[in-house]
XYZ file of C-alpha atoms in Angstrom:
352
model
C 31.766 -8.138 25.609
C 34.301 -9.723 27.951
C 33.833 -12.836 30.060
C 34.550 -12.528 33.763
C 34.562 -15.932 35.452
C 32.504 -15.986 38.628
C 33.609 -18.182 41.538
C 31.917 -21.498 42.165
C 30.285 -22.748 45.370
C 29.841 -26.024 47.206
C 26.366 -26.599 45.762
C 27.654 -26.443 42.181
C 30.615 -28.746 42.878
C 28.339 -31.180 44.735
C 25.979 -31.391 41.746
C 28.855 -31.811 39.289
C 30.281 -34.738 41.253
C 26.842 -36.313 41.712
C 26.054 -36.047 37.990
C 29.395 -37.279 36.691
C 29.204 -40.744 35.127
C 30.076 -43.630 37.433
C 33.354 -45.247 36.446
C 36.252 -47.125 37.966
C 38.619 -45.726 35.317
C 41.070 -43.090 36.473
C 43.812 -40.840 35.186
C 47.378 -40.676 36.432
C 46.289 -39.795 39.984
C 44.268 -43.015 40.350
C 41.162 -41.156 41.569
C 38.079 -42.459 39.752
C 34.623 -40.880 39.733
C 33.444 -43.730 41.984
C 35.988 -42.688 44.617
C 34.972 -39.018 44.363
C 31.314 -39.895 44.841
C 32.097 -41.958 47.926
C 34.065 -39.241 49.711
C 32.171 -36.197 48.429
C 31.162 -35.013 51.914
C 34.777 -34.978 53.092
C 36.371 -33.229 50.109
C 33.636 -30.787 49.076
C 34.847 -27.752 51.042
C 38.598 -27.995 50.262
C 37.909 -28.901 46.616
C 35.648 -25.865 46.173
C 38.329 -23.671 47.734
C 41.052 -25.027 45.410
C 38.881 -24.617 42.305
C 38.115 -21.001 43.214
C 41.826 -20.421 43.788
C 42.528 -21.712 40.276
C 39.815 -19.479 38.769
C 40.955 -16.358 40.627
C 44.633 -16.793 39.690
C 44.094 -17.935 36.093
C 46.208 -21.040 36.670
C 45.273 -24.631 35.834
C 46.993 -27.098 38.231
C 49.996 -28.856 36.682
C 49.128 -32.180 38.357
C 45.866 -32.332 36.395
C 47.424 -31.923 32.941
C 48.693 -35.443 32.216
C 46.770 -37.930 30.049
C 47.039 -41.670 30.451
C 46.667 -43.394 27.066
C 45.373 -46.967 26.978
C 45.252 -48.788 23.601
C 41.839 -50.354 22.944
C 41.705 -53.233 20.452
C 39.075 -52.640 17.758
C 39.118 -55.772 15.588
C 41.269 -58.050 13.404
C 44.906 -58.925 14.144
C 45.820 -57.831 17.708
C 49.495 -57.767 16.704
C 48.864 -54.934 14.229
C 49.092 -51.519 15.920
C 46.672 -50.075 13.334
C 43.902 -52.171 14.901
C 44.022 -50.252 18.181
C 42.289 -47.040 19.199
C 43.934 -44.830 21.835
C 41.708 -44.035 24.814
C 42.749 -40.942 26.752
C 42.103 -41.018 30.501
C 42.268 -37.699 32.330
C 42.020 -36.902 36.003
C 38.421 -36.840 37.237
C 39.301 -33.775 39.306
C 40.425 -32.097 36.088
C 37.031 -32.791 34.537
C 35.262 -31.181 37.506
C 37.352 -28.020 37.179
C 36.940 -28.031 33.383
C 33.171 -28.325 33.762
C 33.092 -25.270 36.025
C 35.031 -23.291 33.400
C 32.985 -24.729 30.527
C 29.652 -23.818 32.141
C 30.693 -20.175 32.350
C 32.071 -20.034 28.811
C 28.983 -21.715 27.314
C 26.681 -19.308 29.167
C 28.688 -16.354 27.824
C 28.678 -17.708 24.249
C 24.940 -18.305 24.395
C 24.178 -14.868 25.839
C 25.999 -13.078 23.026
C 25.153 -15.614 20.293
C 28.825 -16.096 19.399
C 28.771 -19.634 17.997
C 27.775 -19.852 14.323
C 24.496 -21.606 13.485
C 26.323 -23.852 11.012
C 28.031 -25.661 13.915
C 26.013 -28.588 15.306
C 28.731 -30.333 17.325
C 29.032 -30.269 21.133
C 26.101 -27.902 21.637
C 23.198 -28.588 23.981
C 20.542 -27.550 21.478
C 22.083 -29.343 18.489
C 23.217 -32.821 17.454
C 23.975 -35.056 14.480
C 20.210 -35.206 13.920
C 19.897 -31.422 13.552
C 22.936 -31.385 11.246
C 21.434 -34.100 9.023
C 18.032 -32.387 9.057
C 19.593 -29.062 8.067
C 21.599 -30.652 5.253
C 18.652 -32.625 3.831
C 16.345 -29.622 4.095
C 18.716 -27.577 1.933
C 19.184 -30.502 -0.440
C 15.497 -31.252 -1.014
C 14.615 -27.555 -1.299
C 17.196 -27.216 -4.056
C 15.823 -30.278 -5.815
C 12.230 -29.054 -5.551
C 13.312 -25.773 -7.152
C 14.893 -27.625 -10.066
C 18.464 -26.727 -9.066
C 21.511 -28.812 -9.968
C 23.053 -29.693 -6.612
C 26.470 -31.015 -5.617
C 27.589 -31.928 -2.106
C 31.215 -31.606 -0.988
C 32.246 -33.695 2.024
C 35.576 -32.717 3.579
C 37.698 -34.882 5.847
C 40.156 -33.260 8.239
C 43.025 -35.413 9.499
C 43.626 -35.325 13.271
C 41.946 -31.918 13.529
C 41.660 -31.948 17.340
C 45.356 -32.823 17.656
C 46.529 -30.049 15.324
C 44.881 -26.993 16.914
C 47.516 -24.271 17.167
C 47.446 -22.834 20.691
C 48.578 -19.342 19.720
C 45.946 -19.063 16.976
C 43.293 -20.396 19.345
C 44.101 -17.803 22.016
C 43.960 -15.003 19.422
C 40.493 -16.147 18.355
C 39.290 -16.525 21.940
C 40.442 -12.979 22.655
C 38.359 -11.744 19.714
C 35.305 -13.544 21.129
C 35.700 -11.908 24.550
C 37.637 -14.646 26.349
C 40.531 -12.441 27.362
C 42.471 -11.365 30.434
C 42.273 -13.820 33.331
C 40.138 -16.228 31.262
C 42.776 -16.270 28.538
C 45.466 -16.876 31.168
C 43.480 -19.802 32.553
C 42.982 -21.420 29.136
C 46.622 -20.841 28.201
C 47.648 -22.486 31.464
C 45.259 -25.355 30.672
C 46.882 -25.920 27.263
C 50.545 -25.369 28.192
C 52.887 -28.075 29.484
C 50.520 -30.973 28.964
C 51.939 -34.484 28.967
C 50.782 -37.939 28.017
C 52.043 -41.471 28.507
C 50.957 -44.940 27.383
C 50.081 -47.654 29.865
C 49.794 -51.342 28.894
C 49.370 -54.042 31.555
C 50.501 -51.613 34.284
C 53.708 -50.835 32.359
C 54.103 -47.092 31.712
C 56.000 -45.384 28.921
C 58.009 -42.190 29.324
C 55.969 -38.986 29.312
C 55.699 -36.987 26.094
C 54.987 -33.256 26.047
C 52.067 -32.104 23.882
C 52.722 -28.823 22.062
C 49.505 -28.505 20.048
C 45.937 -29.737 19.928
C 43.156 -29.853 22.495
C 43.067 -32.722 25.022
C 41.166 -35.806 23.870
C 38.600 -37.094 26.352
C 38.404 -33.721 28.076
C 35.476 -31.419 28.841
C 37.003 -28.184 27.526
C 38.662 -29.699 24.445
C 35.561 -30.001 22.206
C 34.355 -26.512 23.205
C 37.735 -24.973 22.398
C 37.768 -26.780 19.057
C 34.402 -25.472 17.870
C 35.534 -21.983 18.869
C 38.703 -22.509 16.841
C 36.719 -23.324 13.665
C 33.910 -20.847 14.385
C 35.066 -18.364 11.738
C 35.098 -20.917 8.893
C 31.477 -20.213 7.795
C 32.236 -16.474 7.726
C 35.188 -17.086 5.418
C 33.173 -19.207 3.004
C 30.342 -16.696 3.032
C 27.588 -19.200 2.370
C 24.743 -20.550 4.481
C 24.799 -24.051 3.006
C 27.729 -25.229 5.106
C 26.916 -27.838 7.750
C 29.486 -28.508 10.474
C 29.623 -31.149 13.158
C 32.906 -30.535 15.019
C 35.527 -31.471 12.390
C 33.023 -32.887 9.856
C 32.318 -30.281 7.187
C 29.838 -30.645 4.342
C 28.956 -28.029 1.775
C 26.048 -27.887 -0.684
C 26.135 -25.863 -3.879
C 23.089 -25.381 -6.109
C 22.771 -23.548 -9.423
C 20.599 -23.722 -12.539
C 23.410 -25.221 -14.613
C 25.666 -28.123 -13.590
C 28.725 -26.431 -15.091
C 28.135 -23.434 -12.833
C 27.833 -25.769 -9.854
C 31.115 -27.563 -10.584
C 32.911 -24.247 -11.095
C 31.496 -22.955 -7.807
C 32.519 -26.136 -5.959
C 36.000 -25.763 -7.414
C 36.158 -22.126 -6.297
C 34.855 -22.848 -2.783
C 37.277 -25.736 -2.367
C 40.172 -23.331 -2.906
C 38.696 -21.064 -0.220
C 38.333 -23.993 2.177
C 41.888 -25.163 1.492
C 43.303 -21.689 2.095
C 41.440 -21.412 5.405
C 42.660 -24.840 6.507
C 46.223 -23.932 5.523
C 46.083 -20.570 7.314
C 44.775 -22.311 10.427
C 47.329 -25.141 10.255
C 44.746 -27.859 9.700
C 45.161 -30.659 7.177
C 42.506 -31.547 4.590
C 42.737 -35.252 3.765
C 42.229 -35.261 -0.004
C 42.058 -39.063 -0.175
C 38.893 -39.006 1.960
C 37.394 -35.750 0.676
C 34.667 -36.516 -1.884
C 31.812 -34.912 -3.777
C 28.442 -36.158 -5.013
C 26.359 -34.917 -7.902
C 22.822 -35.418 -6.596
C 20.492 -36.571 -9.377
C 16.988 -37.806 -8.505
C 16.490 -41.364 -9.727
C 13.664 -40.531 -12.095
C 15.370 -37.650 -13.896
C 18.885 -38.415 -15.115
C 21.985 -40.547 -14.767
C 24.773 -38.931 -12.782
C 27.740 -37.955 -14.950
C 31.391 -37.704 -13.958
C 32.970 -34.296 -13.388
C 36.476 -33.114 -12.580
C 37.271 -31.118 -9.446
C 40.933 -30.519 -8.581
C 42.911 -28.628 -5.977
C 46.690 -28.298 -5.856
C 46.906 -30.764 -8.722
C 44.968 -33.447 -6.823
C 41.610 -34.667 -8.106
C 38.717 -34.869 -5.666
C 36.974 -38.213 -5.912
C 33.396 -38.230 -7.182
C 31.322 -40.938 -5.493
C 27.842 -42.417 -5.836
C 27.269 -42.606 -2.079
C 28.878 -41.316 1.095
C 28.514 -41.934 4.823
C 27.465 -38.642 6.380
C 27.172 -38.436 10.178
C 26.008 -42.050 10.424
C 23.692 -42.177 7.406
C 24.431 -43.312 3.852
C 23.536 -40.771 1.167
C 22.986 -41.975 -2.426
C 23.473 -39.695 -5.404
C 19.939 -40.586 -6.573
C 18.460 -40.056 -3.076
C 16.897 -43.534 -3.137
C 18.347 -44.455 0.286
C 19.172 -47.964 -0.961
C 22.661 -48.043 0.576
C 21.374 -46.824 3.940
C 18.481 -49.314 4.021
C 20.805 -52.181 3.058
C 23.234 -51.159 5.797
C 20.468 -51.215 8.419
C 19.193 -54.577 7.146
C 22.665 -56.109 7.486
C 22.935 -54.838 11.067
C 19.446 -56.100 11.924
C 20.201 -59.474 10.364
C 23.221 -60.023 12.596
C 21.267 -58.892 15.685
C 18.363 -61.214 14.832
C 20.811 -64.090 14.410
C 22.226 -63.426 17.886
C 18.713 -63.266 19.375
C 17.859 -66.526 17.637
C 20.873 -68.222 19.172
C 19.833 -66.987 22.628
C 16.321 -68.359 22.124
C 17.710 -71.795 21.358
């Protein structure tokens, strides 16, 4: 199948502008969503015309391809650059055009069931909750069947920023996003720039040669398409993906078989990441030997790749929850109690 992008109309653009989140923040052009909402009746017809022109020519407007980066202080010493998180602000008009394109791509992917079931990120019918449910369902089923089970949790460094454009376009072509659609996405990715703004002082612009735009509408969709073939390479159903978070469960009758299988699969994962120019962060990649509390004490095992040992841990934070190796949920419960304690303290202060 091949995707042919249909033109938009004023009704669709009107609804997109009405439904976009209210905000005074704006990209380089200074046009916020609040401004768009206020003048929607005046710009609707010309904006619809320009968007259709972009779709019909397979060209994404150059003026919409610059990101404004604003550093957001997280915590601790404000003089330390490591304590800041970059926030990417794109043109609101860009997001409207991206949403038009995204709607058509998502409809096409859904119609032909192209996205792998293992992927739970950035999909309307899935979420972190479905990913966690899927993972725990596999885990408890293995335990109930008396299987030795090990979980491998892989951390990719700057995965969204490292997407190779040429590889991405090749994959999109294989999925049916070719011809004019491919031209449009290539135009969207090419010649993108970003600059940093602090207290109204702007840095020089820097060209971006790889990656998908942070804070964009199309970026997450393009990323999950880029990694869509990973489950096919591994050849196993017990892989759970949420965007760039990848977890893999292996269960066998004997723990030695499990460790050997984890070792073998890790080589496969590493080769796929290398072939696709992504970087597996070995310092944050860990594995857990799940042992129910009442049965046995977890032992230490050795898993290595490229001469680097993978750390075995007793608990790991997985998509917002804390998993213990004995499945007692103690770490997760304690974490929630600490959060509740601080909230209760704040409420108590307000009451006084």
